[in-house]
Amino acid sequence: MTSTKNYDVKDPNLADLGRRRIDWASREMPVIRLLRERFVKEKPLSGTRIAACLHITTETANLALTLQAGGAETILCASNPLSTQDDAAAALVEYGIPTNAIKGEDSVTYYQHISTVLDSQPHITVDDGADLVSTLHTKREDLISGIIGGTEETTTGVIRLRSMEKSGDLKYPIIAVNDAQTKYLFDNRYGTGQSTIDGITRATNILWAGKKLVVCGYGWCGHGITMRAKGMGAHVIVSEVEPVRALEAVMDGFQVMPLMEAARIGDVFITISGDKNVIDKAHLEVMKDGVLLANSGHFNVEINIPALEDLSRNRREIRPFVEEFELSDGRKLYLLGEGRLINLAAAEGHPASVMDMSFANQALCMEYLVKNQGALETKVYSVPPEIDKEVARLKLDAMGIAIDTLTPEQEKYLTSWDEGT
Ligand code: NAI
């Protein structure tokens, strides 16, 4: 560890509010609480230095406290310049977890924070979007020999890491937490679904009923957003590039069409594809006056913001997270949350109850990395199925829900072929 200050938060006086909100989130995180109780006793992460680049929220604070309980020395930075909850960051510092994150930090500060976190010479990296891991691989190769492994939280990060694996650039094992069923089926779908609608509502206070909503990308997050928007009375249109997902959207009851067509009729647009320039100049050129543009995908590249700037003669902030772009022909388009993930920029991100499962996977995967130190190959691993199942079992237990078990006869039947009609 360096002797210089290894944390940077907006205002330490926010710690008290942060502590209260962290406790509030904890009420909805029973699996994490259970793990924390076990970790305190067993100390499975004893002596492990963990560098984590995550959205700095009250839920992340609960994960960090669990890792601390397990004996880890954890240091945090933000995985997005606009997603930090400054009160949670201040409280984390008070809890003895150095945190480097300020809501609205510029790109230079963002990378400085990543650099501070790497100065801790971690044994494990925890990433959300792979900025930490890519910085480590390109600028701090000296640290690689000390690393046991890492975990990755989101779809975009997993895509980047698989690409690093393919090109031979990945230098240590990573577990793709995003790909656990108890992560993407709940966090991406119900978490992003609810919180994206929440973010746009908080930023704009629009009525969803009757709005024509265009959702670009019908992956797990897209499923959640469309499902929730439909429930609120929006007329949902989906744009996709993948035929199976497009077909699924059709049969789920949504209109599906090329974005060039949807661009002419939509009132609200949400990109959630993990792709680049999904809403491009040609789309912006035909949009109606007054449309809202929001992104919930990991990076702020899904809406071509430079093109929007080029097309505009004026821009001004209307209210927090709502920027008006006045185009040269007089139309006004409204960009929400600078095109950054709107659920974290303008709302509080995913509700604690889903992060409970995502972060239980994270904590258990870190324990797994320590236990299997030296035995893993340099590649992107799926979450071990026993961890995935355990998280589901613990969550059901916490919800007071019992399920059936197979009888020995059923178990035999389901693994045999000789019984037919
Ligand atoms: P996914 O891979 O399940 O779905 C993405 C979908 O977008 C795919 O069906 C793909 O065919 C489609 N797509 C790609 N390019 C497109 C284009 N040009 N036009 C229309 N559709 C296109 O991914 P998932 O899990 O739904 O994640 C999407 C993004 O959201 C990722 O960047 C992920 O990291 C991010 N994410 C954000 C969260 C948040 O809190 N806001 C939470 C979880 C994920």
PDB file of N, CA and C in Angstrom, residues 329-419:
ATOM      1  N   ASP A 329     -32.864  23.161 -37.233  1.00  0.00           N
ATOM      2  CA  ASP A 329     -34.211  23.357 -37.804  1.00  0.00           C
ATOM      3  C   ASP A 329     -35.250  23.700 -36.727  1.00  0.00           C
ATOM      4  N   GLY A 330     -34.805  23.934 -35.514  1.00  0.00           N
ATOM      5  CA  GLY A 330     -35.723  24.376 -34.460  1.00  0.00           C
ATOM      6  C   GLY A 330     -36.254  23.255 -33.567  1.00  0.00           C
ATOM      7  N   ARG A 331     -36.119  21.990 -34.015  1.00  0.00           N
ATOM      8  CA  ARG A 331     -36.587  20.886 -33.155  1.00  0.00           C
ATOM      9  C   ARG A 331     -35.735  20.812 -31.897  1.00  0.00           C
ATOM     10  N   LYS A 332     -36.350  20.336 -30.818  1.00  0.00           N
ATOM     11  CA  LYS A 332     -35.598  20.193 -29.575  1.00  0.00           C
ATOM     12  C   LYS A 332     -35.594  18.720 -29.154  1.00  0.00           C
ATOM     13  N   LEU A 333     -34.401  18.207 -28.896  1.00  0.00           N
ATOM     14  CA  LEU A 333     -34.265  16.830 -28.409  1.00  0.00           C
ATOM     15  C   LEU A 333     -33.660  16.919 -27.006  1.00  0.00           C
ATOM     16  N   TYR A 334     -34.091  16.016 -26.134  1.00  0.00           N
ATOM     17  CA  TYR A 334     -33.657  16.093 -24.736  1.00  0.00           C
ATOM     18  C   TYR A 334     -32.819  14.865 -24.381  1.00  0.00           C
ATOM     19  N   LEU A 335     -31.571  15.112 -24.045  1.00  0.00           N
ATOM     20  CA  LEU A 335     -30.664  14.024 -23.662  1.00  0.00           C
ATOM     21  C   LEU A 335     -30.667  13.911 -22.145  1.00  0.00           C
ATOM     22  N   LEU A 336     -30.913  12.703 -21.657  1.00  0.00           N
ATOM     23  CA  LEU A 336     -31.003  12.503 -20.201  1.00  0.00           C
ATOM     24  C   LEU A 336     -29.687  11.940 -19.653  1.00  0.00           C
ATOM     25  N   GLY A 337     -29.261  12.490 -18.533  1.00  0.00           N
ATOM     26  CA  GLY A 337     -28.091  11.952 -17.813  1.00  0.00           C
ATOM     27  C   GLY A 337     -26.849  11.827 -18.670  1.00  0.00           C
ATOM     28  N   GLU A 338     -26.634  12.785 -19.562  1.00  0.00           N
ATOM     29  CA  GLU A 338     -25.444  12.822 -20.432  1.00  0.00           C
ATOM     30  C   GLU A 338     -25.287  11.536 -21.241  1.00  0.00           C
ATOM     31  N   GLY A 339     -26.360  10.789 -21.401  1.00  0.00           N
ATOM     32  CA  GLY A 339     -26.262   9.535 -22.144  1.00  0.00           C
ATOM     33  C   GLY A 339     -25.597   8.427 -21.343  1.00  0.00           C
ATOM     34  N   ARG A 340     -25.371   8.675 -20.046  1.00  0.00           N
ATOM     35  CA  ARG A 340     -24.796   7.617 -19.197  1.00  0.00           C
ATOM     36  C   ARG A 340     -25.936   6.828 -18.578  1.00  0.00           C
ATOM     37  N   LEU A 341     -25.588   5.648 -18.028  1.00  0.00           N
ATOM     38  CA  LEU A 341     -26.680   4.773 -17.562  1.00  0.00           C
ATOM     39  C   LEU A 341     -27.635   5.542 -16.641  1.00  0.00           C
ATOM     40  N   ILE A 342     -28.837   5.703 -17.175  1.00  0.00           N
ATOM     41  CA  ILE A 342     -29.789   6.639 -16.574  1.00  0.00           C
ATOM     42  C   ILE A 342     -30.286   6.151 -15.215  1.00  0.00           C
ATOM     43  N   ASN A 343     -30.294   4.830 -15.033  1.00  0.00           N
ATOM     44  CA  ASN A 343     -30.797   4.305 -13.752  1.00  0.00           C
ATOM     45  C   ASN A 343     -29.862   4.654 -12.594  1.00  0.00           C
ATOM     46  N   LEU A 344     -28.579   4.809 -12.917  1.00  0.00           N
ATOM     47  CA  LEU A 344     -27.623   5.170 -11.861  1.00  0.00           C
ATOM     48  C   LEU A 344     -27.377   6.673 -11.822  1.00  0.00           C
ATOM     49  N   ALA A 345     -27.493   7.322 -12.980  1.00  0.00           N
ATOM     50  CA  ALA A 345     -27.246   8.765 -13.025  1.00  0.00           C
ATOM     51  C   ALA A 345     -28.387   9.524 -12.335  1.00  0.00           C
ATOM     52  N   ALA A 346     -29.622   9.165 -12.673  1.00  0.00           N
ATOM     53  CA  ALA A 346     -30.758   9.973 -12.186  1.00  0.00           C
ATOM     54  C   ALA A 346     -31.570   9.271 -11.102  1.00  0.00           C
ATOM     55  N   ALA A 347     -31.311   7.994 -10.878  1.00  0.00           N
ATOM     56  CA  ALA A 347     -31.986   7.287  -9.771  1.00  0.00           C
ATOM     57  C   ALA A 347     -30.904   6.598  -8.945  1.00  0.00           C
ATOM     58  N   GLU A 348     -31.254   5.539  -8.267  1.00  0.00           N
ATOM     59  CA  GLU A 348     -30.288   4.937  -7.335  1.00  0.00           C
ATOM     60  C   GLU A 348     -29.741   3.603  -7.815  1.00  0.00           C
ATOM     61  N   GLY A 349     -29.928   3.315  -9.105  1.00  0.00           N
ATOM     62  CA  GLY A 349     -29.474   2.012  -9.595  1.00  0.00           C
ATOM     63  C   GLY A 349     -30.443   0.920  -9.169  1.00  0.00           C
ATOM     64  N   HIS A 350     -29.958  -0.294  -9.244  1.00  0.00           N
ATOM     65  CA  HIS A 350     -30.840  -1.433  -8.960  1.00  0.00           C
ATOM     66  C   HIS A 350     -31.255  -1.465  -7.500  1.00  0.00           C
ATOM     67  N   PRO A 351     -32.483  -1.866  -7.245  1.00  0.00           N
ATOM     68  CA  PRO A 351     -32.898  -2.075  -5.858  1.00  0.00           C
ATOM     69  C   PRO A 351     -32.029  -3.138  -5.165  1.00  0.00           C
ATOM     70  N   ALA A 352     -31.895  -2.953  -3.852  1.00  0.00           N
ATOM     71  CA  ALA A 352     -30.987  -3.805  -3.076  1.00  0.00           C
ATOM     72  C   ALA A 352     -31.327  -5.292  -3.205  1.00  0.00           C
ATOM     73  N   SER A 353     -32.597  -5.599  -3.327  1.00  0.00           N
ATOM     74  CA  SER A 353     -33.001  -7.001  -3.326  1.00  0.00           C
ATOM     75  C   SER A 353     -32.390  -7.801  -4.485  1.00  0.00           C
ATOM     76  N   VAL A 354     -32.223  -7.180  -5.660  1.00  0.00           N
ATOM     77  CA  VAL A 354     -31.545  -7.921  -6.745  1.00  0.00           C
ATOM     78  C   VAL A 354     -30.034  -7.880  -6.593  1.00  0.00           C
ATOM     79  N   MET A 355     -29.520  -6.742  -6.094  1.00  0.00           N
ATOM     80  CA  MET A 355     -28.061  -6.682  -5.910  1.00  0.00           C
ATOM     81  C   MET A 355     -27.621  -7.698  -4.859  1.00  0.00           C
ATOM     82  N   ASP A 356     -28.538  -8.064  -3.982  1.00  0.00           N
ATOM     83  CA  ASP A 356     -28.277  -9.108  -2.993  1.00  0.00           C
ATOM     84  C   ASP A 356     -27.756 -10.362  -3.694  1.00  0.00           C
ATOM     85  N   MET A 357     -28.421 -10.719  -4.794  1.00  0.00           N
ATOM     86  CA  MET A 357     -28.020 -11.944  -5.501  1.00  0.00           C
ATOM     87  C   MET A 357     -26.751 -11.734  -6.317  1.00  0.00           C
ATOM     88  N   SER A 358     -26.678 -10.603  -7.018  1.00  0.00           N
ATOM     89  CA  SER A 358     -25.475 -10.349  -7.834  1.00  0.00           C
ATOM     90  C   SER A 358     -24.248 -10.332  -6.944  1.00  0.00           C
ATOM     91  N   PHE A 359     -24.373  -9.642  -5.806  1.00  0.00           N
ATOM     92  CA  PHE A 359     -23.193  -9.484  -4.951  1.00  0.00           C
ATOM     93  C   PHE A 359     -22.927 -10.728  -4.106  1.00  0.00           C
ATOM     94  N   ALA A 360     -23.930 -11.551  -3.869  1.00  0.00           N
ATOM     95  CA  ALA A 360     -23.656 -12.846  -3.228  1.00  0.00           C
ATOM     96  C   ALA A 360     -22.797 -13.681  -4.180  1.00  0.00           C
ATOM     97  N   ASN A 361     -23.136 -13.636  -5.474  1.00  0.00           N
ATOM     98  CA  ASN A 361     -22.292 -14.318  -6.464  1.00  0.00           C
ATOM     99  C   ASN A 361     -20.875 -13.768  -6.420  1.00  0.00           C
ATOM    100  N   GLN A 362     -20.765 -12.433  -6.350  1.00  0.00           N
ATOM    101  CA  GLN A 362     -19.431 -11.814  -6.305  1.00  0.00           C
ATOM    102  C   GLN A 362     -18.636 -12.336  -5.105  1.00  0.00           C
ATOM    103  N   ALA A 363     -19.245 -12.266  -3.915  1.00  0.00           N
ATOM    104  CA  ALA A 363     -18.527 -12.659  -2.701  1.00  0.00           C
ATOM    105  C   ALA A 363     -18.121 -14.137  -2.765  1.00  0.00           C
ATOM    106  N   LEU A 364     -19.055 -14.985  -3.223  1.00  0.00           N
ATOM    107  CA  LEU A 364     -18.747 -16.418  -3.278  1.00  0.00           C
ATOM    108  C   LEU A 364     -17.693 -16.714  -4.342  1.00  0.00           C
ATOM    109  N   CYS A 365     -17.712 -15.953  -5.430  1.00  0.00           N
ATOM    110  CA  CYS A 365     -16.695 -16.160  -6.471  1.00  0.00           C
ATOM    111  C   CYS A 365     -15.319 -15.729  -5.971  1.00  0.00           C
ATOM    112  N   MET A 366     -15.276 -14.684  -5.149  1.00  0.00           N
ATOM    113  CA  MET A 366     -13.971 -14.272  -4.601  1.00  0.00           C
ATOM    114  C   MET A 366     -13.431 -15.345  -3.658  1.00  0.00           C
ATOM    115  N   GLU A 367     -14.329 -15.907  -2.861  1.00  0.00           N
ATOM    116  CA  GLU A 367     -13.928 -17.010  -1.980  1.00  0.00           C
ATOM    117  C   GLU A 367     -13.404 -18.176  -2.826  1.00  0.00           C
ATOM    118  N   TYR A 368     -14.091 -18.450  -3.928  1.00  0.00           N
ATOM    119  CA  TYR A 368     -13.705 -19.533  -4.837  1.00  0.00           C
ATOM    120  C   TYR A 368     -12.315 -19.278  -5.436  1.00  0.00           C
ATOM    121  N   LEU A 369     -12.078 -18.018  -5.823  1.00  0.00           N
ATOM    122  CA  LEU A 369     -10.764 -17.672  -6.399  1.00  0.00           C
ATOM    123  C   LEU A 369      -9.647 -17.916  -5.383  1.00  0.00           C
ATOM    124  N   VAL A 370      -9.901 -17.549  -4.135  1.00  0.00           N
ATOM    125  CA  VAL A 370      -8.870 -17.755  -3.106  1.00  0.00           C
ATOM    126  C   VAL A 370      -8.644 -19.255  -2.885  1.00  0.00           C
ATOM    127  N   LYS A 371      -9.752 -20.000  -2.799  1.00  0.00           N
ATOM    128  CA  LYS A 371      -9.628 -21.457  -2.553  1.00  0.00           C
ATOM    129  C   LYS A 371      -8.913 -22.161  -3.696  1.00  0.00           C
ATOM    130  N   ASN A 372      -9.142 -21.662  -4.923  1.00  0.00           N
ATOM    131  CA  ASN A 372      -8.578 -22.338  -6.092  1.00  0.00           C
ATOM    132  C   ASN A 372      -7.341 -21.631  -6.646  1.00  0.00           C
ATOM    133  N   GLN A 373      -6.731 -20.846  -5.790  1.00  0.00           N
ATOM    134  CA  GLN A 373      -5.554 -20.078  -6.178  1.00  0.00           C
ATOM    135  C   GLN A 373      -4.506 -20.972  -6.843  1.00  0.00           C
ATOM    136  N   GLY A 374      -4.079 -20.579  -8.032  1.00  0.00           N
ATOM    137  CA  GLY A 374      -3.036 -21.338  -8.727  1.00  0.00           C
ATOM    138  C   GLY A 374      -3.576 -22.491  -9.555  1.00  0.00           C
ATOM    139  N   ALA A 375      -4.852 -22.847  -9.355  1.00  0.00           N
ATOM    140  CA  ALA A 375      -5.386 -24.014 -10.062  1.00  0.00           C
ATOM    141  C   ALA A 375      -6.207 -23.620 -11.290  1.00  0.00           C
ATOM    142  N   LEU A 376      -6.426 -22.329 -11.483  1.00  0.00           N
ATOM    143  CA  LEU A 376      -7.294 -21.897 -12.592  1.00  0.00           C
ATOM    144  C   LEU A 376      -6.461 -21.491 -13.807  1.00  0.00           C
ATOM    145  N   GLU A 377      -7.058 -21.690 -14.981  1.00  0.00           N
ATOM    146  CA  GLU A 377      -6.376 -21.280 -16.217  1.00  0.00           C
ATOM    147  C   GLU A 377      -6.636 -19.800 -16.489  1.00  0.00           C
ATOM    148  N   THR A 378      -5.830 -19.253 -17.388  1.00  0.00           N
ATOM    149  CA  THR A 378      -6.013 -17.853 -17.762  1.00  0.00           C
ATOM    150  C   THR A 378      -7.132 -17.756 -18.791  1.00  0.00           C
ATOM    151  N   LYS A 379      -8.342 -17.660 -18.310  1.00  0.00           N
ATOM    152  CA  LYS A 379      -9.475 -17.547 -19.227  1.00  0.00           C
ATOM    153  C   LYS A 379     -10.675 -16.967 -18.485  1.00  0.00           C
ATOM    154  N   VAL A 380     -11.748 -16.718 -19.219  1.00  0.00           N
ATOM    155  CA  VAL A 380     -12.970 -16.212 -18.590  1.00  0.00           C
ATOM    156  C   VAL A 380     -13.834 -17.417 -18.218  1.00  0.00           C
ATOM    157  N   TYR A 381     -14.060 -17.588 -16.940  1.00  0.00           N
ATOM    158  CA  TYR A 381     -14.856 -18.711 -16.423  1.00  0.00           C
ATOM    159  C   TYR A 381     -16.300 -18.295 -16.203  1.00  0.00           C
ATOM    160  N   SER A 382     -17.199 -19.269 -16.317  1.00  0.00           N
ATOM    161  CA  SER A 382     -18.575 -19.041 -15.860  1.00  0.00           C
ATOM    162  C   SER A 382     -18.593 -19.207 -14.345  1.00  0.00           C
ATOM    163  N   VAL A 383     -19.606 -18.675 -13.714  1.00  0.00           N
ATOM    164  CA  VAL A 383     -19.764 -18.877 -12.277  1.00  0.00           C
ATOM    165  C   VAL A 383     -20.031 -20.375 -12.045  1.00  0.00           C
ATOM    166  N   PRO A 384     -19.306 -21.004 -11.129  1.00  0.00           N
ATOM    167  CA  PRO A 384     -19.563 -22.428 -10.869  1.00  0.00           C
ATOM    168  C   PRO A 384     -21.052 -22.644 -10.559  1.00  0.00           C
ATOM    169  N   PRO A 385     -21.685 -23.634 -11.209  1.00  0.00           N
ATOM    170  CA  PRO A 385     -23.135 -23.834 -11.040  1.00  0.00           C
ATOM    171  C   PRO A 385     -23.542 -24.012  -9.576  1.00  0.00           C
ATOM    172  N   GLU A 386     -22.633 -24.604  -8.762  1.00  0.00           N
ATOM    173  CA  GLU A 386     -23.013 -24.813  -7.353  1.00  0.00           C
ATOM    174  C   GLU A 386     -23.167 -23.470  -6.639  1.00  0.00           C
ATOM    175  N   ILE A 387     -22.404 -22.472  -7.049  1.00  0.00           N
ATOM    176  CA  ILE A 387     -22.542 -21.139  -6.437  1.00  0.00           C
ATOM    177  C   ILE A 387     -23.875 -20.519  -6.871  1.00  0.00           C
ATOM    178  N   ASP A 388     -24.163 -20.611  -8.171  1.00  0.00           N
ATOM    179  CA  ASP A 388     -25.402 -20.057  -8.721  1.00  0.00           C
ATOM    180  C   ASP A 388     -26.628 -20.636  -7.984  1.00  0.00           C
ATOM    181  N   LYS A 389     -26.639 -21.962  -7.863  1.00  0.00           N
ATOM    182  CA  LYS A 389     -27.760 -22.648  -7.192  1.00  0.00           C
ATOM    183  C   LYS A 389     -27.848 -22.249  -5.718  1.00  0.00           C
ATOM    184  N   GLU A 390     -26.684 -22.141  -5.085  1.00  0.00           N
ATOM    185  CA  GLU A 390     -26.648 -21.799  -3.661  1.00  0.00           C
ATOM    186  C   GLU A 390     -27.260 -20.405  -3.440  1.00  0.00           C
ATOM    187  N   VAL A 391     -26.956 -19.481  -4.345  1.00  0.00           N
ATOM    188  CA  VAL A 391     -27.499 -18.132  -4.205  1.00  0.00           C
ATOM    189  C   VAL A 391     -29.028 -18.184  -4.322  1.00  0.00           C
ATOM    190  N   ALA A 392     -29.525 -18.950  -5.293  1.00  0.00           N
ATOM    191  CA  ALA A 392     -30.981 -19.054  -5.459  1.00  0.00           C
ATOM    192  C   ALA A 392     -31.616 -19.688  -4.219  1.00  0.00           C
ATOM    193  N   ARG A 393     -30.957 -20.724  -3.703  1.00  0.00           N
ATOM    194  CA  ARG A 393     -31.494 -21.427  -2.533  1.00  0.00           C
ATOM    195  C   ARG A 393     -31.557 -20.487  -1.321  1.00  0.00           C
ATOM    196  N   LEU A 394     -30.474 -19.750  -1.115  1.00  0.00           N
ATOM    197  CA  LEU A 394     -30.434 -18.835   0.036  1.00  0.00           C
ATOM    198  C   LEU A 394     -31.485 -17.727  -0.110  1.00  0.00           C
ATOM    199  N   LYS A 395     -31.668 -17.250  -1.355  1.00  0.00           N
ATOM    200  CA  LYS A 395     -32.640 -16.166  -1.568  1.00  0.00           C
ATOM    201  C   LYS A 395     -34.061 -16.689  -1.293  1.00  0.00           C
ATOM    202  N   LEU A 396     -34.355 -17.885  -1.797  1.00  0.00           N
ATOM    203  CA  LEU A 396     -35.686 -18.465  -1.540  1.00  0.00           C
ATOM    204  C   LEU A 396     -35.907 -18.647  -0.044  1.00  0.00           C
ATOM    205  N   ASP A 397     -34.889 -19.165   0.637  1.00  0.00           N
ATOM    206  CA  ASP A 397     -34.965 -19.349   2.102  1.00  0.00           C
ATOM    207  C   ASP A 397     -35.304 -18.029   2.778  1.00  0.00           C
ATOM    208  N   ALA A 398     -34.560 -16.994   2.351  1.00  0.00           N
ATOM    209  CA  ALA A 398     -34.744 -15.682   2.981  1.00  0.00           C
ATOM    210  C   ALA A 398     -36.149 -15.142   2.718  1.00  0.00           C
ATOM    211  N   MET A 399     -36.723 -15.537   1.584  1.00  0.00           N
ATOM    212  CA  MET A 399     -38.076 -15.070   1.258  1.00  0.00           C
ATOM    213  C   MET A 399     -39.140 -15.964   1.904  1.00  0.00           C
ATOM    214  N   GLY A 400     -38.686 -16.998   2.594  1.00  0.00           N
ATOM    215  CA  GLY A 400     -39.621 -17.911   3.260  1.00  0.00           C
ATOM    216  C   GLY A 400     -40.359 -18.812   2.285  1.00  0.00           C
ATOM    217  N   ILE A 401     -39.712 -19.098   1.149  1.00  0.00           N
ATOM    218  CA  ILE A 401     -40.368 -19.916   0.125  1.00  0.00           C
ATOM    219  C   ILE A 401     -39.687 -21.280   0.041  1.00  0.00           C
ATOM    220  N   ALA A 402     -40.505 -22.327   0.250  1.00  0.00           N
ATOM    221  CA  ALA A 402     -39.973 -23.693   0.141  1.00  0.00           C
ATOM    222  C   ALA A 402     -40.336 -24.237  -1.234  1.00  0.00           C
ATOM    223  N   ILE A 403     -39.515 -25.134  -1.765  1.00  0.00           N
ATOM    224  CA  ILE A 403     -39.856 -25.768  -3.039  1.00  0.00           C
ATOM    225  C   ILE A 403     -39.780 -27.290  -2.887  1.00  0.00           C
ATOM    226  N   ASP A 404     -40.265 -27.979  -3.908  1.00  0.00           N
ATOM    227  CA  ASP A 404     -40.248 -29.439  -3.863  1.00  0.00           C
ATOM    228  C   ASP A 404     -38.867 -29.987  -4.197  1.00  0.00           C
ATOM    229  N   THR A 405     -38.666 -31.262  -3.853  1.00  0.00           N
ATOM    230  CA  THR A 405     -37.432 -31.943  -4.281  1.00  0.00           C
ATOM    231  C   THR A 405     -37.830 -33.192  -5.064  1.00  0.00           C
ATOM    232  N   LEU A 406     -36.950 -33.617  -5.927  1.00  0.00           N
ATOM    233  CA  LEU A 406     -37.242 -34.811  -6.723  1.00  0.00           C
ATOM    234  C   LEU A 406     -37.272 -36.045  -5.824  1.00  0.00           C
ATOM    235  N   THR A 407     -38.212 -36.941  -6.090  1.00  0.00           N
ATOM    236  CA  THR A 407     -38.188 -38.228  -5.395  1.00  0.00           C
ATOM    237  C   THR A 407     -37.080 -39.065  -6.051  1.00  0.00           C
ATOM    238  N   PRO A 408     -36.581 -40.111  -5.370  1.00  0.00           N
ATOM    239  CA  PRO A 408     -35.563 -40.969  -6.010  1.00  0.00           C
ATOM    240  C   PRO A 408     -36.067 -41.522  -7.349  1.00  0.00           C
ATOM    241  N   GLU A 409     -37.382 -41.857  -7.408  1.00  0.00           N
ATOM    242  CA  GLU A 409     -37.946 -42.389  -8.656  1.00  0.00           C
ATOM    243  C   GLU A 409     -37.847 -41.339  -9.777  1.00  0.00           C
ATOM    244  N   GLN A 410     -38.166 -40.079  -9.438  1.00  0.00           N
ATOM    245  CA  GLN A 410     -38.108 -39.012 -10.444  1.00  0.00           C
ATOM    246  C   GLN A 410     -36.666 -38.739 -10.875  1.00  0.00           C
ATOM    247  N   GLU A 411     -35.772 -38.773  -9.913  1.00  0.00           N
ATOM    248  CA  GLU A 411     -34.376 -38.527 -10.251  1.00  0.00           C
ATOM    249  C   GLU A 411     -33.870 -39.560 -11.259  1.00  0.00           C
ATOM    250  N   LYS A 412     -34.270 -40.820 -11.001  1.00  0.00           N
ATOM    251  CA  LYS A 412     -33.845 -41.905 -11.891  1.00  0.00           C
ATOM    252  C   LYS A 412     -34.477 -41.708 -13.282  1.00  0.00           C
ATOM    253  N   TYR A 413     -35.788 -41.392 -13.275  1.00  0.00           N
ATOM    254  CA  TYR A 413     -36.515 -41.216 -14.529  1.00  0.00           C
ATOM    255  C   TYR A 413     -35.892 -40.105 -15.389  1.00  0.00           C
ATOM    256  N   LEU A 414     -35.536 -39.007 -14.736  1.00  0.00           N
ATOM    257  CA  LEU A 414     -35.014 -37.846 -15.467  1.00  0.00           C
ATOM    258  C   LEU A 414     -33.577 -38.029 -15.951  1.00  0.00           C
ATOM    259  N   THR A 415     -32.939 -39.119 -15.525  1.00  0.00           N
ATOM    260  CA  THR A 415     -31.579 -39.353 -16.016  1.00  0.00           C
ATOM    261  C   THR A 415     -31.509 -40.671 -16.801  1.00  0.00           C
ATOM    262  N   SER A 416     -32.672 -41.161 -17.225  1.00  0.00           N
ATOM    263  CA  SER A 416     -32.660 -42.430 -17.956  1.00  0.00           C
ATOM    264  C   SER A 416     -33.337 -42.261 -19.312  1.00  0.00           C
ATOM    265  N   TRP A 417     -33.232 -43.312 -20.173  1.00  0.00           N
ATOM    266  CA  TRP A 417     -33.820 -43.215 -21.521  1.00  0.00           C
ATOM    267  C   TRP A 417     -34.745 -44.385 -21.846  1.00  0.00           C
ATOM    268  N   ASP A 418     -34.739 -45.400 -20.976  1.00  0.00           N
ATOM    269  CA  ASP A 418     -35.413 -46.648 -21.374  1.00  0.00           C
ATOM    270  C   ASP A 418     -36.911 -46.695 -21.099  1.00  0.00           C
ATOM    271  N   GLU A 419     -37.452 -45.702 -20.416  1.00  0.00           N
ATOM    272  CA  GLU A 419     -38.903 -45.663 -20.194  1.00  0.00           C
ATOM    273  C   GLU A 419     -39.560 -44.754 -21.221  1.00  0.00           C
TER     274      GLU A 419
END
